CSV table of C-alpha atoms in Angstrom, one decimal:
chain,number,residue,atom,x,y,z
A,58,UNK,CA,-15.2,-26.1,-49.8
A,59,UNK,CA,-12.7,-25.8,-46.9
A,60,UNK,CA,-14.5,-23.9,-44.2
A,61,UNK,CA,-13.3,-22.5,-40.9
A,62,UNK,CA,-16.0,-24.0,-38.6
A,63,UNK,CA,-15.6,-21.2,-36.0
A,64,UNK,CA,-16.2,-18.4,-38.5
A,65,UNK,CA,-18.9,-20.4,-40.2
A,66,UNK,CA,-20.8,-20.9,-36.9
A,67,UNK,CA,-20.3,-17.3,-35.7
A,68,UNK,CA,-21.7,-16.0,-39.0
A,69,UNK,CA,-24.6,-18.5,-38.9
A,70,UNK,CA,-25.6,-17.8,-35.3
A,71,UNK,CA,-25.2,-14.0,-35.3
A,72,UNK,CA,-28.8,-13.3,-36.6
A,73,UNK,CA,-30.2,-15.9,-34.1
A,74,UNK,CA,-28.6,-14.5,-31.0
A,75,UNK,CA,-31.0,-11.7,-30.3
A,76,UNK,CA,-34.1,-13.9,-30.5
A,77,UNK,CA,-32.3,-16.6,-28.4
A,78,UNK,CA,-31.3,-14.0,-25.8
A,79,UNK,CA,-34.9,-12.8,-25.6
A,80,UNK,CA,-35.8,-16.4,-24.7
A,81,UNK,CA,-32.9,-16.5,-22.2
A,82,UNK,CA,-30.8,-18.8,-24.3
A,83,UNK,CA,-27.1,-18.2,-25.1
A,84,UNK,CA,-25.4,-19.7,-28.1
A,85,UNK,CA,-21.7,-20.4,-27.7
A,86,UNK,CA,-19.1,-21.7,-30.2
A,87,UNK,CA,-16.1,-23.7,-29.1
A,88,UNK,CA,-13.9,-24.3,-32.1
A,89,UNK,CA,-10.4,-23.3,-33.1
A,90,UNK,CA,-10.2,-20.6,-35.8
A,91,UNK,CA,-7.8,-22.8,-37.7
A,92,UNK,CA,-9.9,-26.0,-37.8
A,93,UNK,CA,-11.2,-26.5,-41.3
A,94,UNK,CA,-13.9,-28.9,-42.5
A,95,UNK,CA,-14.5,-29.7,-46.1
A,96,UNK,CA,-18.2,-29.2,-46.4
A,97,UNK,CA,-21.0,-28.0,-48.6
A,98,UNK,CA,-21.7,-24.7,-46.7
A,99,UNK,CA,-25.4,-24.6,-47.6
A,100,UNK,CA,-26.0,-28.2,-46.5
A,101,UNK,CA,-24.1,-27.7,-43.2
A,102,UNK,CA,-26.0,-24.4,-42.6
A,103,UNK,CA,-29.3,-26.3,-43.0
A,104,UNK,CA,-28.1,-29.1,-40.6
A,105,UNK,CA,-26.9,-26.7,-37.9
A,106,UNK,CA,-30.0,-24.5,-38.2
A,107,UNK,CA,-32.3,-27.6,-37.8
A,108,UNK,CA,-30.4,-28.7,-34.7
A,109,UNK,CA,-30.3,-25.1,-33.2
A,110,UNK,CA,-33.9,-24.4,-33.8
A,111,UNK,CA,-34.8,-27.8,-32.2
A,112,UNK,CA,-32.7,-26.9,-29.2
A,113,UNK,CA,-34.4,-23.5,-28.9
A,114,UNK,CA,-37.8,-25.2,-29.0
A,115,UNK,CA,-36.6,-27.5,-26.1
A,116,UNK,CA,-35.6,-24.5,-23.9
A,117,UNK,CA,-38.5,-22.0,-23.8
A,118,UNK,CA,-37.4,-20.8,-20.4
A,119,UNK,CA,-33.7,-20.4,-21.1
A,120,UNK,CA,-30.5,-22.3,-21.3
A,121,UNK,CA,-27.4,-22.7,-23.4
A,122,UNK,CA,-26.6,-24.1,-26.8
A,123,UNK,CA,-22.9,-25.0,-27.3
A,124,UNK,CA,-21.5,-25.9,-30.7
A,125,UNK,CA,-18.1,-27.5,-30.4
A,126,UNK,CA,-15.8,-28.7,-33.2
A,127,UNK,CA,-12.7,-30.8,-32.8
A,128,UNK,CA,-10.4,-33.0,-34.8
A,129,UNK,CA,-10.4,-36.6,-33.8
A,130,UNK,CA,-8.3,-39.7,-34.8
A,131,UNK,CA,-10.9,-40.6,-37.4
A,132,UNK,CA,-11.8,-37.1,-38.7
A,133,UNK,CA,-13.7,-34.3,-37.2
A,134,UNK,CA,-16.7,-34.0,-34.9
A,135,UNK,CA,-19.1,-31.1,-34.7
A,136,UNK,CA,-21.3,-31.3,-31.5
A,137,UNK,CA,-24.4,-29.4,-30.9
A,138,UNK,CA,-25.4,-29.6,-27.2
A,139,UNK,CA,-28.2,-28.0,-25.2
A,140,UNK,CA,-29.2,-27.7,-21.6
A,141,UNK,CA,-32.8,-28.6,-22.1
A,142,UNK,CA,-34.7,-31.5,-20.7
A,143,UNK,CA,-33.0,-34.1,-23.0
A,144,UNK,CA,-34.8,-36.7,-25.1
A,145,UNK,CA,-36.9,-39.4,-23.6
A,146,UNK,CA,-35.2,-42.8,-24.0
A,147,UNK,CA,-38.2,-44.3,-25.8
A,148,UNK,CA,-37.9,-41.6,-28.5
A,149,UNK,CA,-34.2,-42.0,-29.3
A,150,UNK,CA,-34.5,-44.9,-31.7
A,151,UNK,CA,-37.0,-43.1,-33.9
A,152,UNK,CA,-35.5,-39.6,-34.0
A,153,UNK,CA,-34.0,-39.8,-37.5
A,154,UNK,CA,-37.1,-41.4,-39.1
A,155,UNK,CA,-38.6,-39.2,-41.8
A,156,UNK,CA,-42.0,-37.7,-40.7
A,157,UNK,CA,-41.6,-38.8,-37.1
A,158,UNK,CA,-42.3,-35.8,-34.8
A,159,UNK,CA,-43.5,-35.0,-31.3
A,160,UNK,CA,-44.2,-31.4,-32.2
A,161,UNK,CA,-47.8,-30.3,-33.0
A,162,UNK,CA,-46.5,-28.1,-35.8
A,163,UNK,CA,-43.5,-30.2,-36.9
A,164,UNK,CA,-43.0,-32.1,-40.2
A,165,UNK,CA,-40.7,-34.7,-38.8
A,166,UNK,CA,-38.1,-34.0,-41.5
A,167,UNK,CA,-35.5,-31.8,-39.6
A,168,UNK,CA,-33.5,-34.6,-38.1
A,169,UNK,CA,-33.9,-36.9,-41.1
A,170,UNK,CA,-32.4,-34.0,-43.2
A,171,UNK,CA,-29.5,-33.7,-40.7
A,172,UNK,CA,-28.8,-37.4,-41.0
A,173,UNK,CA,-28.9,-37.2,-44.9
A,174,UNK,CA,-26.5,-34.2,-44.9
A,175,UNK,CA,-24.0,-36.0,-42.7
A,176,UNK,CA,-24.2,-39.1,-44.9
A,177,UNK,CA,-23.7,-36.9,-48.0
A,178,UNK,CA,-20.4,-35.7,-46.4
A,179,UNK,CA,-19.3,-39.3,-45.9
A,180,UNK,CA,-20.1,-39.2,-42.1
A,181,UNK,CA,-22.9,-39.9,-39.7
A,182,UNK,CA,-24.8,-38.3,-36.8
A,183,UNK,CA,-25.5,-39.6,-33.3
A,184,UNK,CA,-27.5,-38.3,-30.4
A,185,UNK,CA,-27.0,-38.8,-26.6
A,186,UNK,CA,-28.6,-37.3,-23.6
A,187,UNK,CA,-26.2,-35.3,-21.4
A,188,UNK,CA,-25.9,-36.5,-17.8
A,189,UNK,CA,-26.5,-33.0,-16.4
A,190,UNK,CA,-29.5,-32.5,-18.7
A,191,UNK,CA,-30.0,-31.8,-22.3
A,192,UNK,CA,-29.1,-33.5,-25.5
A,193,UNK,CA,-26.0,-33.6,-27.7
A,194,UNK,CA,-26.0,-34.3,-31.4
A,195,UNK,CA,-22.6,-35.4,-32.8
A,196,UNK,CA,-22.0,-34.8,-36.6
A,197,UNK,CA,-18.9,-37.0,-37.5
A,198,UNK,CA,-17.0,-36.4,-40.7
A,199,UNK,CA,-14.2,-38.6,-42.1
A,200,UNK,CA,-10.6,-37.6,-41.7
A,201,UNK,CA,-10.2,-36.6,-45.3
A,202,UNK,CA,-12.7,-33.8,-44.7
A,203,UNK,CA,-10.9,-32.1,-41.8
A,204,UNK,CA,-7.6,-30.3,-41.5
A,205,UNK,CA,-5.8,-27.5,-39.5
A,206,UNK,CA,-5.1,-24.3,-41.4
A,207,UNK,CA,-1.4,-23.7,-41.9
A,208,UNK,CA,0.0,-20.8,-39.8
């Protein structure tokens, strides 16, 4: 269904904000109210929760998670960035492999699920380390799945 990404994210993150704040982490949403993505809300919720919980795990002593959405020339992009330590370069090629994990209590399925959700929407996901520290996951959707709401 057509979904305002800003409202969707604000509703999704509201229950997480108190726990994140107790950990010294802020969660910010940078998206226009009028930007709409055509998504399966339950699938997108799962993908964003997986990425957000991973970011919280990476920042036990505080930081910032920023979720930004924008329309691009090819569709739409939803970025989830954190100010944690980033991802070691040697781990980047394996991040989306099912059952691959560096966590003692992880299943290794979270990022594989994020990738499958992006593919189910006709898009893809990529990860980069941020030069100032942290990681940024980009969920890219095709143009047919993004529009601006009429005024």
